[in-house]
Short mmCIF file of C-alpha atoms and ligand atoms in Angstrom, two decimals:
data_model
loop_
_atom_site.label_atom_id
_atom_site.label_comp_id
_atom_site.label_asym_id
_atom_site.label_seq_id
_atom_site.Cartn_x
_atom_site.Cartn_y
_atom_site.Cartn_z
CA UNK A 1 78.86 111.71 109.86
CA UNK A 2 76.64 108.79 108.93
CA UNK A 3 72.94 109.15 109.51
CA UNK A 4 71.03 106.19 110.87
CA UNK A 5 69.06 105.69 107.66
CA UNK A 6 72.31 105.63 105.73
CA UNK A 7 73.61 103.10 108.20
CA UNK A 8 70.66 100.86 107.46
CA UNK A 9 71.27 101.26 103.75
CA UNK A 10 74.94 100.46 103.96
CA UNK A 11 74.41 97.53 106.29
CA UNK A 12 73.34 95.73 103.14
CA UNK A 13 76.87 96.05 101.87
CA UNK A 14 78.39 94.55 104.97
CA UNK A 15 77.74 91.01 103.95
CA UNK A 16 79.21 91.52 100.50
CA UNK A 17 82.50 93.03 101.60
CA UNK A 18 85.20 90.46 101.28
CA UNK A 19 88.50 89.14 102.39
CA UNK A 20 89.42 87.11 99.37
CA UNK A 21 92.75 86.61 97.81
CA UNK A 22 93.01 86.16 94.07
CA UNK A 23 91.89 82.66 93.31
CA UNK A 24 91.49 81.90 89.67
CA UNK A 25 94.33 81.70 87.66
CA UNK A 26 94.80 81.67 84.05
CA UNK A 27 96.86 84.33 82.36
CA UNK A 28 93.89 84.83 80.10
CA UNK A 29 91.96 86.01 83.12
CA UNK A 30 94.78 88.36 84.09
CA UNK A 31 94.92 89.79 80.61
CA UNK A 32 91.19 90.29 80.33
CA UNK A 33 90.78 91.71 83.82
CA UNK A 34 87.73 89.53 84.01
CA UNK A 35 85.86 88.70 87.16
CA UNK A 36 87.35 85.26 86.76
CA UNK A 37 90.50 86.57 88.37
CA UNK A 38 88.75 87.80 91.45
CA UNK A 39 85.35 86.19 91.86
CA UNK A 40 82.62 88.73 92.35
CA UNK A 41 81.22 89.15 95.84
CA UNK A 42 78.48 86.69 96.58
CA UNK A 43 79.08 84.68 93.42
CA UNK A 44 77.92 81.09 93.75
CA UNK A 45 80.61 78.61 94.48
CA UNK A 46 83.29 81.08 95.47
CA UNK A 47 84.74 80.82 98.89
CA UNK A 48 86.63 83.90 99.96
CA UNK A 49 88.79 81.78 102.22
CA UNK A 50 90.64 80.51 99.20
CA UNK A 51 94.23 81.46 98.86
CA UNK A 52 95.48 81.94 95.31
CA UNK A 53 95.81 78.74 93.34
CA UNK A 54 98.22 78.99 90.45
CA UNK A 55 97.52 82.69 90.18
CA UNK A 56 99.73 85.12 92.04
CA UNK A 57 99.56 88.53 93.58
CA UNK A 58 101.45 90.89 91.28
CA UNK A 59 101.34 94.38 92.60
CA UNK A 60 102.88 97.73 93.30
CA UNK A 61 103.06 99.91 96.39
CA UNK A 62 101.64 103.41 96.20
CA UNK A 63 104.66 104.95 97.90
CA UNK A 64 104.69 108.73 98.47
CA UNK A 65 100.95 109.03 97.85
CA UNK A 66 99.57 109.27 101.40
CA UNK A 67 103.01 109.17 103.06
CA UNK A 68 105.99 110.75 101.34
CA UNK A 69 109.55 109.62 101.34
CA UNK A 70 111.09 112.90 100.21
CA UNK A 71 114.34 111.38 98.88
CA UNK A 72 112.54 109.18 96.38
CA UNK A 73 109.94 111.77 95.30
CA UNK A 74 111.89 115.02 95.54
CA UNK A 75 110.23 117.01 92.76
CA UNK A 76 106.74 116.01 93.88
CA UNK A 77 107.71 116.91 97.44
CA UNK A 78 108.79 120.34 96.21
CA UNK A 79 105.61 120.70 94.15
CA UNK A 80 103.68 119.99 97.35
CA UNK A 81 105.42 122.97 98.94
CA UNK A 82 107.60 120.88 101.24
CA UNK A 83 111.11 121.32 99.85
CA UNK A 84 113.69 121.11 102.63
CA UNK A 85 111.25 119.51 105.07
CA UNK A 86 111.91 116.05 106.48
CA UNK A 87 108.39 114.66 106.61
CA UNK A 88 104.66 115.42 106.46
CA UNK A 89 104.77 116.39 110.14
CA UNK A 90 107.54 118.95 109.58
CA UNK A 91 106.00 120.32 106.40
CA UNK A 92 102.57 120.89 107.91
CA UNK A 93 104.03 122.36 111.12
CA UNK A 94 106.27 124.78 109.23
CA UNK A 95 104.03 125.74 106.31
CA UNK A 96 100.80 126.02 108.22
CA UNK A 97 97.79 123.72 108.21
CA UNK A 98 95.65 125.48 105.61
CA UNK A 99 98.38 125.93 103.02
CA UNK A 100 99.56 122.36 103.53
CA UNK A 101 96.03 120.98 103.23
CA UNK A 102 95.53 122.72 99.89
CA UNK A 103 98.90 121.52 98.63
CA UNK A 104 98.46 117.92 99.76
CA UNK A 105 94.99 117.68 98.30
CA UNK A 106 96.42 118.72 94.94
CA UNK A 107 99.29 116.25 95.37
CA UNK A 108 97.01 113.26 95.93
CA UNK A 109 95.01 113.87 92.76
CA UNK A 110 98.04 114.63 90.66
CA UNK A 111 100.44 111.95 91.88
CA UNK A 112 98.54 108.67 91.45
CA UNK A 113 95.09 108.61 89.90
CA UNK A 114 92.91 106.67 87.44
CA UNK A 115 95.45 107.13 84.65
CA UNK A 116 97.98 105.21 86.73
CA UNK A 117 95.50 102.44 87.53
CA UNK A 118 94.84 102.02 83.81
CA UNK A 119 98.55 101.81 83.13
CA UNK A 120 98.98 99.21 85.90
CA UNK A 121 96.24 97.12 84.32
CA UNK A 122 97.93 97.34 80.95
CA UNK A 123 101.01 95.84 82.66
CA UNK A 124 98.96 92.91 84.05
CA UNK A 125 99.29 94.07 87.65
CA UNK A 126 96.41 92.88 89.86
CA UNK A 127 97.19 94.25 93.33
CA UNK A 128 97.95 97.54 95.06
CA UNK A 129 99.25 98.07 98.58
CA UNK A 130 98.38 101.48 99.99
CA UNK A 131 100.57 102.85 102.80
CA UNK A 132 98.48 105.00 105.16
CA UNK A 133 99.12 107.15 108.20
CA UNK A 134 97.14 107.18 111.44
CA UNK A 135 96.36 110.87 110.76
CA UNK A 136 93.86 109.80 108.13
CA UNK A 137 91.53 109.56 111.15
CA UNK A 138 91.81 113.22 112.01
CA UNK A 139 90.31 112.94 115.50
CA UNK A 140 93.34 110.87 116.55
CA UNK A 141 95.77 113.71 115.88
CA UNK A 142 96.46 115.68 119.05
CA UNK A 143 97.38 119.36 119.26
CA UNK A 144 101.12 118.65 119.25
CA UNK A 145 100.92 116.70 115.98
CA UNK A 146 100.78 118.10 112.45
CA UNK A 147 99.49 116.27 109.40
CA UNK A 148 97.59 117.07 106.22
CA UNK A 149 93.80 116.79 106.42
CA UNK A 150 91.30 115.46 103.95
CA UNK A 151 93.06 112.26 102.89
CA UNK A 152 90.09 109.97 103.50
CA UNK A 153 88.04 111.55 100.71
CA UNK A 154 90.70 110.84 98.12
CA UNK A 155 91.41 107.37 99.50
CA UNK A 156 87.73 106.49 99.19
CA UNK A 157 87.50 107.80 95.65
CA UNK A 158 90.74 106.08 94.71
CA UNK A 159 89.89 102.62 96.10
CA UNK A 160 86.56 102.95 94.30
CA UNK A 161 88.41 103.33 90.99
CA UNK A 162 90.67 100.42 91.93
CA UNK A 163 87.70 98.22 92.91
CA UNK A 164 85.96 99.07 89.64
CA UNK A 165 89.04 97.77 87.83
CA UNK A 166 89.25 94.54 89.82
CA UNK A 167 92.40 95.27 91.81
CA UNK A 168 93.06 93.36 95.02
CA UNK A 169 93.73 96.03 97.66
CA UNK A 170 95.93 95.83 100.76
CA UNK A 171 95.68 98.71 103.25
CA UNK A 172 98.72 99.17 105.46
CA UNK A 173 99.13 101.20 108.68
CA UNK A 174 102.47 102.52 107.54
CA UNK A 175 102.77 105.57 109.79
CA UNK A 176 101.87 104.57 113.34
CA UNK A 177 101.05 107.02 116.15
CA UNK A 178 104.19 108.13 117.94
CA UNK A 179 106.37 106.73 115.08
CA UNK A 180 107.45 103.09 115.02
CA UNK A 181 111.00 103.92 113.92
CA UNK A 182 113.27 106.92 114.47
CA UNK A 183 114.16 109.33 111.66
CA UNK A 184 112.15 107.46 109.05
CA UNK A 185 109.93 109.67 106.90
CA UNK A 186 107.86 106.59 106.05
CA UNK A 187 106.32 107.05 109.50
CA UNK A 188 105.14 110.53 108.45
CA UNK A 189 107.52 112.16 110.89
CA UNK A 190 111.22 112.41 111.58
CA UNK A 191 111.17 111.44 115.22
CA UNK A 192 114.26 111.39 117.42
CA UNK A 193 112.77 108.68 119.58
CA UNK A 194 110.17 105.99 118.94
CA UNK A 195 106.87 106.72 120.62
CA UNK A 196 104.70 103.88 119.35
CA UNK A 197 105.48 101.09 121.83
CA UNK A 198 103.21 101.96 124.75
CA UNK A 199 99.56 101.51 125.62
CA UNK A 200 98.57 105.05 124.65
CA UNK A 201 99.78 104.71 121.09
CA UNK A 202 98.87 101.03 120.72
CA UNK A 203 95.34 102.05 121.64
CA UNK A 204 95.34 104.91 119.16
CA UNK A 205 96.51 102.49 116.44
CA UNK A 206 93.75 100.06 117.39
CA UNK A 207 91.20 102.85 117.28
CA UNK A 208 92.43 103.62 113.77
CA UNK A 209 92.20 99.97 112.72
CA UNK A 210 88.65 99.67 114.08
CA UNK A 211 87.68 102.83 112.23
CA UNK A 212 89.13 101.79 108.88
CA UNK A 213 87.80 98.22 109.14
CA UNK A 214 84.33 99.60 109.75
CA UNK A 215 84.71 101.83 106.69
CA UNK A 216 85.95 98.89 104.60
CA UNK A 217 82.95 96.75 105.47
CA UNK A 218 80.33 99.46 105.12
CA UNK A 219 81.49 101.51 102.12
CA UNK A 220 81.04 100.16 98.63
CA UNK A 221 84.24 101.74 97.25
CA UNK A 222 86.28 99.51 99.60
CA UNK A 223 84.74 96.25 98.37
CA UNK A 224 88.04 94.99 96.93
CA UNK A 225 90.04 95.53 100.12
CA UNK A 226 90.99 92.04 101.23
CA UNK A 227 93.78 92.69 103.69
CA UNK A 228 94.81 95.10 106.40
CA UNK A 229 98.34 95.27 107.78
CA UNK A 230 98.57 96.10 111.50
CA UNK A 231 101.83 98.03 111.31
CA UNK A 232 104.56 98.40 108.73
CA UNK A 233 108.17 97.72 109.68
CA UNK A 234 108.19 97.93 113.47
CA UNK A 235 111.51 97.83 115.31
CA UNK A 236 113.40 94.63 114.62
CA UNK A 237 116.46 92.59 115.49
CA UNK A 238 118.34 94.10 118.43
CA UNK A 239 115.63 96.67 118.97
CA UNK A 240 112.60 94.39 118.74
CA UNK A 241 109.91 95.16 121.28
CA UNK A 242 108.08 92.36 123.11
CA UNK A 243 104.91 94.34 123.75
CA UNK A 244 104.33 94.52 120.01
CA UNK A 245 103.74 90.77 120.06
CA UNK A 246 102.19 90.26 123.46
CA UNK A 247 99.95 93.35 123.54
CA UNK A 248 99.50 95.15 120.24
CA UNK A 249 99.05 92.24 117.84
CA UNK A 250 96.57 90.23 119.93
CA UNK A 251 94.56 93.32 120.94
CA UNK A 252 94.46 94.62 117.38
CA UNK A 253 93.41 91.23 116.02
CA UNK A 254 90.59 90.94 118.57
CA UNK A 255 89.43 94.50 118.02
CA UNK A 256 89.12 93.98 114.26
CA UNK A 257 87.17 90.74 114.70
CA UNK A 258 84.88 92.45 117.22
CA UNK A 259 84.05 95.14 114.69
CA UNK A 260 83.34 92.42 112.15
CA UNK A 261 81.19 90.51 114.65
CA UNK A 262 79.22 93.67 115.34
CA UNK A 263 78.70 94.25 111.63
CA UNK A 264 77.71 90.59 111.16
CA UNK A 265 80.36 90.12 108.50
CA UNK A 266 80.15 86.45 107.64
CA UNK A 267 83.13 84.28 108.38
CA UNK A 268 84.27 83.89 104.78
CA UNK A 269 84.24 87.63 104.18
CA UNK A 270 86.50 88.78 107.00
CA UNK A 271 89.64 90.71 106.27
CA UNK A 272 92.98 89.04 106.21
CA UNK A 273 94.98 90.57 109.04
CA UNK A 274 98.61 90.97 108.05
CA UNK A 275 101.72 91.32 110.21
CA UNK A 276 105.39 91.51 109.31
CA UNK A 277 106.60 87.92 109.06
CA UNK A 278 109.18 86.50 111.42
CA UNK A 279 111.77 87.09 108.66
CA UNK A 280 111.46 90.78 109.51
CA UNK A 281 113.09 90.15 112.88
CA UNK A 282 110.43 91.31 115.33
CA UNK A 283 109.83 87.73 116.48
CA UNK A 284 106.97 85.34 115.75
CA UNK A 285 104.03 87.65 115.11
CA UNK A 286 101.40 85.12 116.20
CA UNK A 287 103.20 84.02 119.36
CA UNK A 288 100.44 85.47 121.54
CA UNK A 289 97.41 85.14 119.25
CA UNK A 290 94.71 82.70 120.41
CA UNK A 291 93.18 82.68 116.97
CA UNK A 292 95.09 82.97 113.71
CA UNK A 293 92.17 82.69 111.30
CA UNK A 294 92.76 84.78 108.17
CA UNK A 295 96.18 85.98 109.20
CA UNK A 296 98.76 86.78 106.53
CA UNK A 297 102.41 87.75 106.64
CA UNK A 298 104.48 90.46 105.01
CA UNK A 299 108.08 90.01 103.96
CA UNK A 300 110.26 92.92 102.85
CA UNK A 301 113.16 91.77 100.74
CA UNK A 302 115.73 94.45 99.97
CA UNK A 303 119.11 93.18 98.79
CA UNK A 304 120.35 96.77 99.09
CA UNK A 305 120.39 96.48 102.86
CA UNK A 306 121.21 92.80 103.31
CA UNK A 307 124.93 92.75 103.99
CA UNK A 308 125.01 88.95 104.08
CA UNK A 309 124.61 88.74 100.28
CA UNK A 310 127.78 88.88 98.20
CA UNK A 311 127.54 91.89 95.90
CA UNK A 312 127.94 90.54 92.36
CA UNK A 313 125.56 89.92 89.49
CA UNK A 314 125.93 86.14 89.76
CA UNK A 315 125.40 86.17 93.48
CA UNK A 316 122.25 88.30 93.17
CA UNK A 317 120.74 86.00 90.56
CA UNK A 318 121.63 82.80 92.37
CA UNK A 319 120.50 84.14 95.75
CA UNK A 320 117.17 85.20 94.28
CA UNK A 321 116.75 81.91 92.46
CA UNK A 322 116.95 79.97 95.71
CA UNK A 323 115.21 82.55 97.89
CA UNK A 324 112.46 81.07 100.06
CA UNK A 325 110.41 83.88 101.62
CA UNK A 326 107.63 81.76 103.02
CA UNK A 327 107.17 81.81 106.78
CA UNK A 328 104.52 81.73 109.49
CA UNK A 329 101.60 81.21 107.07
CA UNK A 330 100.28 82.85 103.90
CA UNK A 331 103.06 85.26 102.94
CA UNK A 332 103.45 88.06 100.44
CA UNK A 333 106.71 89.77 99.54
CA UNK A 334 105.12 93.14 100.15
CA UNK A 335 108.18 95.28 99.43
CA UNK A 336 111.18 94.70 97.18
CA UNK A 337 112.97 96.56 94.43
CA UNK A 338 115.91 96.46 92.06
CA UNK A 339 118.02 98.74 94.25
CA UNK A 340 121.59 97.76 95.11
CA UNK A 341 123.94 98.85 97.93
CA UNK A 342 124.82 102.55 98.18
CA UNK A 343 128.52 101.99 97.61
CA UNK A 344 128.02 100.29 94.23
CA UNK A 345 124.81 101.80 92.91
CA UNK A 346 126.62 104.46 90.85
CA UNK A 347 129.37 102.23 89.49
CA UNK A 348 129.53 101.06 85.86
CA UNK A 349 128.94 97.48 86.83
CA UNK A 350 125.58 98.37 88.40
CA UNK A 351 124.59 101.28 86.16
CA UNK A 352 120.88 101.22 85.33
CA UNK A 353 121.56 102.72 81.90
CA UNK A 354 124.06 100.08 80.73
CA UNK A 355 123.10 97.01 82.79
CA UNK A 356 119.51 96.54 81.67
CA UNK A 357 120.12 92.89 80.89
CA UNK A 358 121.22 92.19 84.42
CA UNK A 359 118.34 94.12 86.00
CA UNK A 360 115.87 92.39 83.72
CA UNK A 361 117.20 88.99 84.67
CA UNK A 362 117.26 89.86 88.36
CA UNK A 363 113.68 91.11 88.18
CA UNK A 364 112.67 87.78 86.63
CA UNK A 365 114.63 85.82 89.24
CA UNK A 366 112.93 87.68 92.08
CA UNK A 367 109.49 87.21 90.53
CA UNK A 368 110.25 83.52 90.12
CA UNK A 369 111.33 83.16 93.75
CA UNK A 370 108.49 85.15 95.28
CA UNK A 371 105.84 83.46 93.17
CA UNK A 372 107.30 80.03 93.97
CA UNK A 373 107.59 80.47 97.71
CA UNK A 374 104.77 82.91 98.54
CA UNK A 375 101.36 84.18 97.39
CA UNK A 376 103.13 86.77 95.26
CA UNK A 377 104.67 90.18 95.44
CA UNK A 378 104.21 93.93 95.63
CA UNK A 379 107.06 96.02 94.19
CA UNK A 380 108.27 99.20 95.90
CA UNK A 381 107.22 101.48 94.34
CA UNK A 382 104.91 102.40 91.45
CA UNK A 383 106.50 105.73 90.59
CA UNK A 384 109.40 107.87 91.82
CA UNK A 385 111.21 111.06 90.88
CA UNK A 386 114.55 109.35 90.38
CA UNK A 387 114.54 110.02 86.63
CA UNK A 388 116.21 107.33 84.54
CA UNK A 389 117.07 105.30 87.62
CA UNK A 390 114.25 102.77 87.42
CA UNK A 391 115.47 100.62 90.28
CA UNK A 392 112.77 101.87 92.65
CA UNK A 393 110.05 102.49 90.06
CA UNK A 394 107.97 99.81 88.39
CA UNK A 395 106.63 102.34 85.90
CA UNK A 396 110.10 103.58 84.93
CA UNK A 397 111.45 100.01 84.69
CA UNK A 398 108.71 99.10 82.23
CA UNK A 399 109.44 102.25 80.24
CA UNK A 400 113.17 101.31 80.20
CA UNK A 401 112.31 97.84 78.89
CA UNK A 402 113.66 96.15 82.02
CA UNK A 403 110.26 94.83 83.10
CA UNK A 404 108.12 93.38 80.29
CA UNK A 405 104.78 95.07 79.67
CA UNK A 406 103.21 91.64 79.56
CA UNK A 407 104.20 89.78 82.71
CA UNK A 408 102.92 86.52 81.30
CA UNK A 409 105.89 86.53 78.91
CA UNK A 410 108.43 86.53 81.72
CA UNK A 411 110.66 83.50 81.83
CA UNK A 412 112.68 82.33 84.79
CA UNK A 413 116.46 82.64 84.55
CA UNK A 414 116.78 80.09 87.34
C1 NAG B 1 96.31 112.05 86.63
O1 NAG B 1 97.33 112.99 86.94
C2 NAG B 1 98.12 113.34 85.84
C3 NAG B 1 99.25 114.22 86.36
O2 NAG B 1 98.74 115.32 87.04
C4 NAG B 1 97.28 114.02 84.78
O3 NAG B 1 98.07 114.32 83.64
C5 NAG B 1 96.14 113.10 84.40
O4 NAG B 1 95.28 113.76 83.50
C6 NAG B 1 95.37 112.66 85.62
N1 NAG B 1 94.39 111.68 85.22
C7 NAG B 1 93.10 111.82 85.47
C8 NAG B 1 92.20 110.73 84.99
O5 NAG B 1 92.65 112.77 86.06
C1 NAG B 2 79.93 96.01 119.56
O1 NAG B 2 78.57 96.00 119.85
C2 NAG B 2 78.29 96.01 121.24
C3 NAG B 2 76.82 95.81 121.41
O2 NAG B 2 76.10 96.73 120.60
C4 NAG B 2 78.80 97.31 121.83
O3 NAG B 2 78.56 97.33 123.23
C5 NAG B 2 80.27 97.41 121.59
O4 NAG B 2 80.75 98.67 122.01
C6 NAG B 2 80.58 97.25 120.12
N1 NAG B 2 82.01 97.17 120.00
C7 NAG B 2 82.67 97.86 119.09
C8 NAG B 2 84.15 97.70 119.12
O5 NAG B 2 82.12 98.58 118.27
#
């Protein structure tokens, strides 16, 4: 609980919190991790409204840190005491709150910490996207819901380390109240029905967004958070829900700006508010927004699940080379990987251990496409427990020699 004198003290920070995107641009700046990459708050002549010039967002997702996907992180899931459980919700319900809290607190510190951030820097990465669940705000969790407690303390410490190192930080409401998709552990639960698309849960999500935005603008550790995503991967295509666009997005946008008005955050320092782009298939996200200032758009590009793409090496390279992922406004390819369809992933032709040349080339083709058509990219994910199969792990792909340690050496195969 903040005391009023602390509130006065931290109000000073409010005007220096920022909504910038990386703006300067030379590879030298990337390599040095200098403030030239991301201008320091309040620095003369920097305008946080700038979108990146020639420099690009190059980042990784922190998957399975605050929200697990058990299939991709099975040994860590087991080490967290959750083997056999479908999701955080199931694990906490079945193992008991206190045991789960102890186990999850150990997981957070062990799974991704300062050592990882240093490694990311050594690979020239400049951005992290952090998937978060609504249960981080513990007062939102009702008595029928079960989630680990204590996550905010580690998040705060962690974003402090990331800010110290100059990372651009995107926070993402990845697990929405009620679950935005069925049977998807990325929501933090394994729900039989979606419960998100109604006023009760929209309002809980908005309460969460107001809470985290206030924290971002009043807590020094969060000074490098430039973007907040309203909800990750809502229902799409045949299942798309109109109230997401006509109720949730406009109300969430207004609520965030009201918090910023109240904190007197100056106009250049407001957060970018991100929504899934229209390529996701939930419709035009800004259809019902009166104001679209500092909006940004998230594209998830997984060839693995796009059945319209012919499954061959040549087709993957040529499709990536001509891939235009820009839409709606400033866009980021916020999730993508080197994963291929289930029915071919274990075949010789697509084997990660013998087809490094192909995967290396395809990585470069995707980087080329996303950097040409958007502000840049965030790979899914930083680390996994899939062993030698590096197709979902940036860290493992670098270790396998498929991704170069120095991204500035990458050349386009297109
Ligand atoms: C990060 O976690 C790993 C794995 O538990 C550990 O080996 C390493 O020492 C930790 N790094 C720091 C800085 O605590
Ligand atoms: C903003 O400030 C006004 C005036 O102090 C207050 O009435 C209102 O509840 C605040 N809104 C939010 C969302 O904090």
